[in-house]
XYZ file of C-alpha atoms in Angstrom:
590
model
C 28.712 -23.505 -3.015
C 29.377 -22.534 -6.285
C 32.933 -24.102 -6.320
C 31.185 -27.406 -4.483
C 28.439 -27.777 -7.553
C 31.399 -26.723 -10.361
C 33.203 -29.893 -8.647
C 30.096 -32.129 -8.557
C 29.398 -31.205 -12.404
C 33.086 -32.268 -12.793
C 32.406 -35.667 -11.195
C 29.130 -36.201 -13.044
C 30.562 -35.595 -16.312
C 33.468 -38.272 -15.903
C 30.872 -40.927 -14.674
C 28.440 -40.204 -17.763
C 31.602 -40.842 -19.699
C 31.890 -44.378 -17.964
C 28.151 -44.919 -18.576
C 28.480 -44.148 -22.487
C 31.547 -46.760 -22.380
C 29.144 -49.300 -20.574
C 26.253 -48.460 -22.760
C 28.499 -49.020 -25.982
C 29.973 -52.084 -24.360
C 26.598 -53.514 -23.789
C 24.967 -52.929 -26.806
C 28.260 -54.404 -28.715
C 27.981 -57.563 -26.491
C 24.483 -58.293 -26.963
C 24.805 -57.775 -30.891
C 27.046 -60.622 -31.184
C 24.246 -62.999 -29.511
C 21.789 -64.398 -32.272
C 18.860 -65.196 -29.826
C 16.062 -62.068 -30.115
C 15.257 -62.419 -26.860
C 18.740 -61.632 -25.555
C 18.767 -58.768 -28.308
C 15.826 -57.270 -26.785
C 17.400 -57.388 -23.288
C 20.233 -56.085 -24.379
C 18.473 -53.240 -26.446
C 16.199 -52.422 -23.094
C 19.926 -52.060 -21.149
C 20.873 -49.797 -23.792
C 17.784 -47.922 -23.930
C 17.519 -47.776 -20.185
C 21.471 -46.793 -19.902
C 20.760 -44.136 -22.396
C 17.657 -42.703 -20.416
C 19.806 -42.939 -17.077
C 22.376 -40.880 -18.666
C 19.521 -38.375 -19.919
C 18.287 -38.228 -15.977
C 21.303 -37.695 -14.598
C 22.380 -34.697 -17.194
C 19.061 -32.926 -17.097
C 18.170 -33.499 -13.300
C 16.011 -36.492 -13.943
C 13.577 -34.993 -15.946
C 12.799 -37.764 -18.070
C 10.587 -40.066 -15.821
C 10.360 -43.175 -18.638
C 12.497 -45.496 -16.431
C 12.923 -45.269 -12.791
C 16.192 -45.992 -11.128
C 14.717 -49.562 -9.344
C 13.880 -50.396 -13.104
C 17.529 -49.953 -13.859
C 18.878 -51.595 -10.993
C 17.013 -54.714 -12.155
C 17.819 -54.537 -15.922
C 21.464 -54.441 -14.821
C 21.474 -57.432 -12.277
C 19.748 -59.693 -15.108
C 22.727 -58.823 -17.358
C 24.946 -59.027 -14.697
C 26.355 -55.397 -15.024
C 28.354 -54.055 -12.299
C 25.411 -51.857 -10.165
C 28.144 -49.967 -8.830
C 28.891 -48.512 -12.174
C 25.876 -46.932 -11.988
C 25.356 -45.074 -9.152
C 29.061 -43.903 -8.792
C 28.733 -39.986 -8.914
C 25.216 -39.904 -9.721
C 23.157 -37.221 -7.800
C 19.564 -37.553 -6.926
C 16.637 -35.259 -8.646
C 16.601 -33.143 -5.779
C 20.251 -31.892 -6.229
C 19.036 -29.458 -9.000
C 16.386 -27.991 -6.915
C 18.290 -27.916 -3.737
C 20.802 -25.830 -5.378
C 18.230 -23.181 -5.814
C 16.972 -23.091 -2.105
C 18.101 -19.922 0.010
C 21.639 -20.350 1.541
C 20.542 -20.363 4.755
C 18.535 -23.633 4.492
C 21.368 -25.027 2.704
C 23.293 -24.195 5.641
C 21.766 -26.630 7.795
C 21.431 -30.306 7.844
C 19.126 -32.903 9.210
C 22.224 -35.005 9.719
C 25.457 -33.250 10.141
C 28.095 -35.557 9.416
C 31.907 -35.618 9.274
C 34.984 -37.739 8.404
C 35.407 -38.530 11.981
C 32.643 -41.301 11.793
C 34.203 -42.467 8.467
C 34.542 -46.564 9.076
C 37.770 -46.883 7.353
C 36.443 -48.960 4.532
C 36.574 -46.383 1.655
C 33.369 -47.878 -0.319
C 31.056 -47.930 2.275
C 31.818 -44.680 3.763
C 31.273 -43.150 0.265
C 28.004 -44.700 0.296
C 27.049 -43.848 4.139
C 27.982 -40.021 2.525
C 25.633 -40.292 -0.033
C 22.914 -41.769 2.090
C 23.546 -38.926 4.423
C 23.557 -36.528 1.464
C 20.321 -38.202 0.149
C 18.403 -38.073 3.511
C 19.446 -33.738 4.004
C 18.748 -33.087 0.535
C 15.393 -35.236 0.908
C 14.627 -33.154 3.766
C 15.273 -29.872 2.130
C 12.875 -30.960 -0.572
C 10.051 -31.445 1.685
C 10.575 -27.817 3.163
C 11.379 -25.817 -0.162
C 9.056 -27.567 -2.879
C 5.476 -27.814 -2.583
C 4.601 -29.852 -5.580
C 7.839 -32.421 -5.598
C 7.617 -35.816 -7.169
C 7.203 -38.220 -4.260
C 7.422 -41.461 -5.656
C 10.206 -40.256 -8.027
C 12.414 -39.150 -4.813
C 11.411 -42.543 -2.614
C 12.171 -44.559 -5.952
C 15.814 -43.277 -5.799
C 16.453 -43.537 -2.273
C 15.285 -47.383 -2.237
C 17.330 -48.231 -5.295
C 20.656 -46.326 -3.538
C 19.916 -48.240 -0.667
C 19.554 -51.279 -2.256
C 22.934 -50.463 -4.002
C 24.327 -49.563 -0.543
C 22.887 -52.891 0.895
C 24.567 -54.876 -2.260
C 28.162 -53.425 -1.247
C 27.693 -54.259 1.878
C 26.753 -57.975 1.288
C 29.593 -58.550 -1.259
C 31.905 -57.626 2.140
C 30.041 -60.130 4.234
C 30.638 -62.679 1.804
C 33.962 -62.046 1.119
C 34.970 -62.154 5.101
C 31.843 -64.320 6.576
C 30.818 -66.266 3.662
C 30.008 -68.978 6.729
C 28.899 -66.749 9.372
C 25.663 -67.702 11.330
C 24.794 -63.792 11.415
C 25.416 -63.465 7.540
C 21.539 -64.361 6.832
C 20.161 -62.086 9.455
C 22.231 -59.310 7.809
C 20.680 -59.814 4.657
C 16.911 -60.364 5.973
C 17.817 -56.933 7.996
C 18.484 -55.425 4.865
C 15.035 -56.911 3.291
C 13.424 -56.027 6.235
C 14.137 -52.360 6.022
C 13.375 -51.759 2.072
C 10.062 -53.441 3.147
C 9.320 -51.070 6.031
C 10.311 -48.362 3.794
C 8.206 -49.219 0.762
C 5.211 -49.841 3.290
C 5.825 -46.584 4.918
C 5.733 -44.650 1.193
C 2.433 -46.615 0.230
C 0.683 -44.911 3.640
C 1.952 -41.787 2.622
C -0.007 -41.371 -0.450
C -2.850 -38.458 -0.145
C -1.218 -37.075 3.113
C 0.375 -33.667 2.978
C 3.795 -32.702 2.181
C 4.681 -31.893 6.027
C 3.122 -34.969 7.507
C 5.001 -37.034 4.977
C 8.209 -35.538 5.678
C 7.937 -36.024 9.483
C 7.012 -39.877 9.034
C 9.726 -40.397 6.592
C 12.475 -38.610 8.459
C 11.275 -39.896 12.003
C 11.773 -43.519 10.228
C 14.762 -42.864 8.345
C 16.857 -40.753 10.689
C 17.253 -43.090 13.354
C 18.166 -46.249 10.841
C 20.555 -44.522 9.352
C 22.229 -43.581 12.908
C 21.539 -47.006 14.063
C 23.282 -48.900 10.673
C 25.949 -46.352 10.386
C 27.042 -45.885 13.993
C 26.601 -49.094 15.273
C 25.627 -52.141 12.816
C 28.166 -51.388 9.793
C 30.839 -49.878 12.480
C 30.443 -53.557 14.251
C 30.840 -55.115 10.454
C 33.928 -52.647 10.124
C 35.827 -53.534 13.575
C 35.313 -57.544 12.536
C 36.691 -56.780 8.675
C 39.855 -55.250 10.255
C 40.364 -57.851 12.768
C 40.123 -60.311 10.149
C 42.463 -58.797 7.866
C 45.036 -58.882 10.774
C 44.578 -62.618 10.791
C 42.021 -63.000 13.740
C 39.295 -65.549 13.073
C 35.472 -64.964 13.343
C 35.244 -65.673 17.047
C 38.146 -63.297 18.195
C 36.901 -60.479 15.325
C 33.637 -60.358 16.874
C 35.045 -60.285 20.501
C 37.519 -57.156 19.308
C 34.132 -55.340 17.593
C 32.005 -55.867 20.922
C 34.633 -54.248 23.016
C 34.795 -51.617 20.837
C 31.007 -50.887 20.061
C 30.504 -49.434 23.922
C 27.787 -47.210 25.345
C 29.718 -44.326 24.047
C 27.810 -45.226 20.357
C 24.421 -45.301 22.424
C 25.052 -41.651 23.544
C 26.184 -40.175 20.160
C 22.964 -41.868 18.339
C 20.805 -40.156 21.122
C 22.675 -36.929 20.507
C 22.297 -37.119 16.948
C 18.818 -37.941 17.220
C 17.836 -34.966 19.086
C 20.296 -32.787 17.099
C 18.389 -34.081 13.828
C 14.939 -33.140 15.109
C 16.357 -29.631 15.932
C 17.812 -29.173 12.786
C 14.783 -30.595 10.890
C 12.917 -28.216 13.107
C 15.079 -25.171 12.158
C 14.986 -25.867 8.395
C 11.220 -25.342 9.147
C 11.471 -22.014 10.846
C 13.677 -21.067 7.840
C 11.668 -22.008 4.906
C 8.603 -20.630 6.676
C 10.475 -17.179 7.074
C 11.216 -17.550 3.123
C 7.692 -18.360 2.220
C 6.370 -15.249 4.675
C 9.057 -12.974 3.188
C 8.195 -14.430 -0.852
C 4.457 -13.892 0.255
C 5.224 -10.417 1.307
C 7.295 -10.017 -1.562
C 4.380 -10.769 -3.567
C 2.090 -8.708 -1.826
C 4.334 -5.691 -2.383
C 4.334 -6.670 -5.908
C 0.497 -6.862 -6.274
C -0.107 -3.673 -4.790
C 3.201 -1.856 -6.425
C 1.112 -2.938 -9.852
C -2.281 -2.328 -8.481
C -1.180 1.294 -7.906
C 0.467 1.845 -10.782
C -2.250 0.477 -12.996
C -5.629 1.700 -11.397
C -6.738 4.805 -13.426
C -7.690 6.863 -10.415
C -4.837 9.396 -9.050
C -3.253 7.933 -5.922
C -0.528 9.602 -3.674
C 1.431 9.479 -0.337
C 2.651 12.371 1.665
C 4.595 12.313 5.071
C 3.287 14.361 7.885
C 5.192 17.528 6.508
C 2.869 17.516 3.400
C 6.077 16.278 1.294
C 5.322 13.401 -1.384
C 6.623 10.005 -0.893
C 5.478 8.323 -3.602
C 2.534 8.734 -6.629
C 0.926 6.477 -9.511
C 1.092 7.645 -13.062
C -2.405 8.791 -13.263
C -1.210 11.528 -10.509
C 1.623 12.372 -12.696
C -0.961 13.437 -15.238
C -2.479 15.814 -12.663
C 0.937 17.823 -11.916
C 2.261 16.989 -15.324
C 5.691 15.812 -13.988
C 7.341 12.421 -12.949
C 7.346 10.259 -9.838
C 11.125 11.066 -9.650
C 10.517 14.882 -9.651
C 7.267 14.636 -7.665
C 8.861 13.089 -4.793
C 10.513 15.256 -2.061
C 8.217 18.318 -3.152
C 4.955 19.545 -1.766
C 2.137 21.320 -3.464
C 3.756 24.460 -3.340
C 5.663 23.431 -5.706
C 3.083 22.827 -8.304
C 0.243 24.839 -7.538
C -0.973 28.345 -6.308
C -0.286 29.299 -2.703
C -4.514 29.622 -1.636
C -4.855 26.199 -3.284
C -1.631 24.419 -1.707
C -2.894 26.100 1.605
C -6.282 24.585 1.190
C -4.571 21.189 0.636
C -2.418 21.312 3.354
C -5.213 21.852 6.090
C -7.381 18.861 4.805
C -4.294 16.740 5.280
C -3.800 18.010 8.589
C -7.382 17.465 9.453
C -7.074 13.820 8.279
C -3.919 13.370 10.294
C -5.074 14.777 13.579
C -8.259 13.346 13.467
C -7.042 10.182 12.206
C -10.212 9.631 10.431
C -10.767 9.494 6.645
C -11.951 12.757 4.920
C -13.757 12.974 1.828
C -14.591 15.881 -0.520
C -15.308 16.793 -4.116
C -13.928 19.446 -6.334
C -12.922 20.646 -9.853
C -9.263 19.814 -10.564
C -7.352 21.305 -13.673
C -4.620 18.635 -14.930
C -1.499 19.853 -16.400
C -2.153 19.503 -20.066
C -5.558 21.849 -19.093
C -8.575 19.598 -18.857
C -10.718 19.463 -15.824
C -12.249 16.596 -14.095
C -14.531 16.672 -11.040
C -12.685 14.394 -8.430
C -14.052 12.899 -5.300
C -11.035 12.676 -3.180
C -10.228 10.746 0.372
C -7.888 11.554 2.433
C -6.858 8.884 4.952
C -3.767 9.096 7.625
C -1.097 6.441 7.720
C -0.079 4.864 11.187
C 2.143 2.631 11.912
C 1.681 -0.294 14.675
C 1.739 2.238 17.856
C -0.978 4.333 16.011
C 1.580 7.036 15.059
C 1.032 9.213 12.149
C 3.155 8.339 9.076
C 1.740 10.053 6.519
C -1.590 10.662 4.669
C -2.728 8.658 1.508
C -4.771 10.773 -1.078
C -7.050 8.773 -3.757
C -9.039 10.621 -6.419
C -11.842 9.158 -8.486
C -13.316 10.870 -11.611
C -16.832 11.348 -11.361
C -16.908 14.085 -13.634
C -19.633 11.976 -15.684
C -21.595 11.064 -12.334
C -21.558 14.824 -11.741
C -22.742 16.146 -15.041
C -25.521 13.068 -14.886
C -26.414 14.449 -11.265
C -26.820 18.266 -12.244
C -28.959 17.528 -15.336
C -31.188 15.278 -13.203
C -31.171 18.127 -10.662
C -32.062 20.686 -13.860
C -35.058 18.561 -14.424
C -36.538 18.042 -10.958
C -36.218 21.482 -9.520
C -35.751 24.079 -12.844
C -38.199 24.849 -15.512
C -37.719 23.286 -18.670
C -39.285 26.209 -20.861
C -37.446 29.098 -18.988
C -34.407 27.559 -17.027
C -35.789 29.468 -13.886
C -36.488 27.297 -10.255
C -39.656 25.475 -10.747
C -42.286 24.905 -8.008
C -40.676 22.376 -6.138
C -37.394 24.345 -6.054
C -39.486 27.601 -4.863
C -40.956 25.544 -2.068
C -37.876 23.898 -0.433
C -36.016 26.907 -0.647
C -38.814 29.132 1.122
C -38.878 26.796 3.888
C -35.379 27.356 4.535
C -35.615 31.120 4.080
C -38.202 31.703 6.396
C -35.849 29.534 9.360
C -33.224 31.547 8.214
C -34.854 35.135 8.243
C -36.490 34.738 11.449
C -32.524 33.746 13.079
C -30.901 36.735 11.074
C -33.733 39.044 12.112
C -33.849 40.327 9.143
C -36.866 40.690 6.302
C -38.047 39.399 2.818
C -40.768 40.407 0.584
C -42.633 37.390 -1.329
C -44.207 38.917 -4.641
C -46.653 36.512 -6.726
C -46.731 37.938 -10.479
C -49.591 37.079 -12.534
C -49.285 38.330 -16.363
C -51.998 40.390 -17.876
C -53.312 39.649 -21.399
C -51.234 36.615 -21.675
C -53.983 34.438 -22.531
C -55.243 36.158 -25.483
C -51.570 36.364 -27.080
C -51.378 32.655 -26.401
C -54.945 31.894 -28.117
C -54.669 34.471 -30.775
C -50.703 33.667 -32.089
C -50.229 29.925 -30.677
C -48.238 28.372 -27.401
C -45.126 28.871 -29.599
C -45.317 32.279 -29.514
C -46.692 32.333 -26.100
C -43.625 30.583 -24.987
C -41.276 32.990 -26.234
C -42.971 35.340 -24.839
C -42.668 33.657 -21.325
C -38.841 33.378 -21.947
C -38.099 37.007 -22.926
C -40.247 38.506 -20.040
C -38.256 35.859 -17.469
C -34.856 37.528 -19.176
C -36.130 40.637 -18.859
C -37.185 40.645 -15.108
C -34.254 38.754 -14.109
C -31.571 41.702 -15.125
C -33.251 43.646 -12.397
C -32.556 41.163 -9.491
C -29.563 40.461 -7.341
C -27.943 37.395 -7.766
C -29.259 36.263 -4.278
C -32.891 36.752 -5.167
C -35.396 33.891 -6.004
C -36.971 34.151 -9.114
C -39.405 31.168 -9.958
C -42.149 29.894 -12.539
C -45.098 28.311 -10.907
C -46.345 27.252 -13.722
C -48.445 29.016 -16.915
C -48.145 32.605 -16.932
C -47.677 32.495 -12.829
C -43.874 33.623 -11.335
C -42.668 34.064 -7.716
C -40.016 36.666 -6.806
C -38.495 36.479 -3.103
C -36.714 39.536 -2.306
C -33.871 38.539 0.930
C -32.236 41.134 3.380
C -34.783 43.959 3.030
C -33.494 46.789 5.742
C -36.217 49.271 4.479
C -39.467 48.626 3.704
C -40.601 51.692 2.090
C -38.083 51.219 -0.994
C -40.080 48.014 -2.101
C -42.585 49.973 -3.617
C -39.881 51.757 -6.074
C -38.871 47.981 -6.930
C -42.583 47.132 -7.480
C -42.796 50.147 -10.137
C -39.660 49.159 -11.887
C -41.091 45.585 -12.233
C -44.386 47.024 -13.478
C -42.542 49.449 -16.033
C -40.294 46.631 -17.268
C -43.288 44.429 -17.909
C -45.167 46.819 -20.521
C -43.090 47.423 -22.596
C -43.309 45.681 -25.706
C -41.785 42.644 -26.610
C -40.696 41.488 -30.259
C -41.086 38.277 -30.910
C -41.399 36.159 -34.297
C -41.216 40.274 -35.769
C -44.527 40.934 -33.482
C -44.660 43.571 -31.096
C -46.655 41.892 -28.040
C -47.784 43.974 -25.523
C -48.315 42.299 -21.708
C -48.720 43.854 -18.221
C -48.272 42.225 -14.739
C -50.432 42.054 -11.645
C -48.408 41.951 -8.428
C -49.279 40.454 -5.074
C -46.535 41.383 -1.914
C -46.574 39.720 1.303
C -43.497 40.118 3.844
C -41.974 38.046 6.626
C -41.667 38.348 9.421
C -45.162 39.705 10.616
C -46.837 40.763 13.619
C -49.017 37.658 13.699
C -47.637 33.995 13.292
C -46.929 32.705 10.188
C -47.636 28.676 10.572
C -45.977 27.628 7.142
C -44.550 29.308 4.192
C -47.880 27.923 2.327
C -49.643 30.648 4.233
C -46.943 33.228 2.916
C -47.864 31.746 -0.812
C -51.374 32.137 0.038
C -51.063 35.747 1.200
C -48.972 37.278 -1.984
C -51.720 35.337 -4.175
C -54.728 37.095 -2.392
C -52.541 40.168 -2.656
C -52.211 39.850 -6.128
C -56.120 38.967 -6.896
C -56.927 42.211 -5.226
C -54.654 44.028 -7.916
C -56.600 41.984 -10.816
C -59.769 43.480 -9.199
C -58.395 47.037 -9.087
C -57.678 46.921 -12.911
C -54.273 45.170 -13.474
C -50.975 46.399 -13.943
C -50.212 47.448 -10.636
C -49.431 45.863 -7.373
C -51.408 45.395 -4.030
C -49.497 44.627 -0.670
C -51.297 41.951 1.408
C -53.361 43.143 4.664
C -55.280 40.491 6.781
C -58.595 42.407 6.013
C -57.844 40.313 2.484
C -58.712 37.064 4.264
C -62.020 38.199 5.343
């Protein structure tokens, strides 16, 4: 292919030099004339020839002058039209050279030298017409945005040149023949039909234009080259051998037999099949190009997305990852591929990752989880991780895709909202809402586990007087100090909540021996009555405690009932003189 292009360039260069000579000759000829009109025409042909040269050299990018326009100007000035077209390729050549070699190897009209007529000039033109139509077909297939008018303009111009050459032969050998006029009429009819066809293609899609145009051109070209021009050639050879016109016609008719029709029919079928094959190859190329673009898009998307993305094979070995994931492990993709999590994190963490991957692979469903992750540079991010199975067309697992989204900000905002909703802003203890939800859950769990829990209602004695005497700021500091002091006596699983004001609730879970509760309550009282140092003041308060237990012999309908019982017990402690505790009995409700 490269060799063919090189040879074509050499031919083109030679013909361009011929064109330069014609330009200089025409301009010199016209400048000797005195008439302004002739000078204008001469400059026009000089300008047009120069433009034509530019088109030949640059692939007809300059559209100022069409080939049909050049043909008409050349005819007015009596310039040999052959000089303009010899060796000049169509605009499509440059584009066709870029087509895939698969398409270049397919021709809608396959041609070889066995079909030459023996008239070198006509054979060369036939070859050129075949080449133009083959290239036109490839242009339709290879190029979406092609300039149809320019291509058709070139086709018409070259066909006119070919007819011009044929008519010269007719004039030379058959000037008085009755078929001469019919021959020229056929040429005019073809040009008229082709122009009409082209005009009717405006607004139609490329595929429809290609089908309509080639359906007309291919049968005509086969008819023209295999029969009409071959008939003319046989007659020319007979005349050259000394035969008269009538004898020449008889000889030509004998040589044009039914085999020509068979060949034409075969070529029509072959051309149609070749065009279909070209469409299939072009479609395959477009599909491959589309897949390539999609792959590049996906690759670019994965590399630029701000979330860590990775893929592992079924054995947990990394196949690929993006730059964001590289930051997580502090290694490049090149060093990550082929390794597993055990090469980067501690064994218990890698075990967890492996278990998650297996779960996503075996269930063939996505797995979403949230967890804190420490990056290679030491900073932490709270990530929402989705692990999804990758399967082939037969639904066989081929890997696991992981995508992690940084939701640290979302997590912190959620924590702040949760803190505001469920925790007391002053003491940072759980509030009433948190207590109610938790106590409701604990009632169910305690019953299921067949254990016991204690609900202790606390009301501070003497707090109102301190608050009124020293102000609310001091009272608030006292509440904070009290909550910190009492919290130190509790286990992590115990619940310590503030209901509001100076009222608190403590819930002790998993009480094995109810007799030990009294020592715990005594410790609460002693801790509370020890003086608090607030703003250089020693302030003393006590506490009244009401206690109830769950489960009880009697049925408890709700957690609110337990809170009422502990509240009633605390009220009795107040009545007994404060700074004491009272355990609930059902007599208190009477």
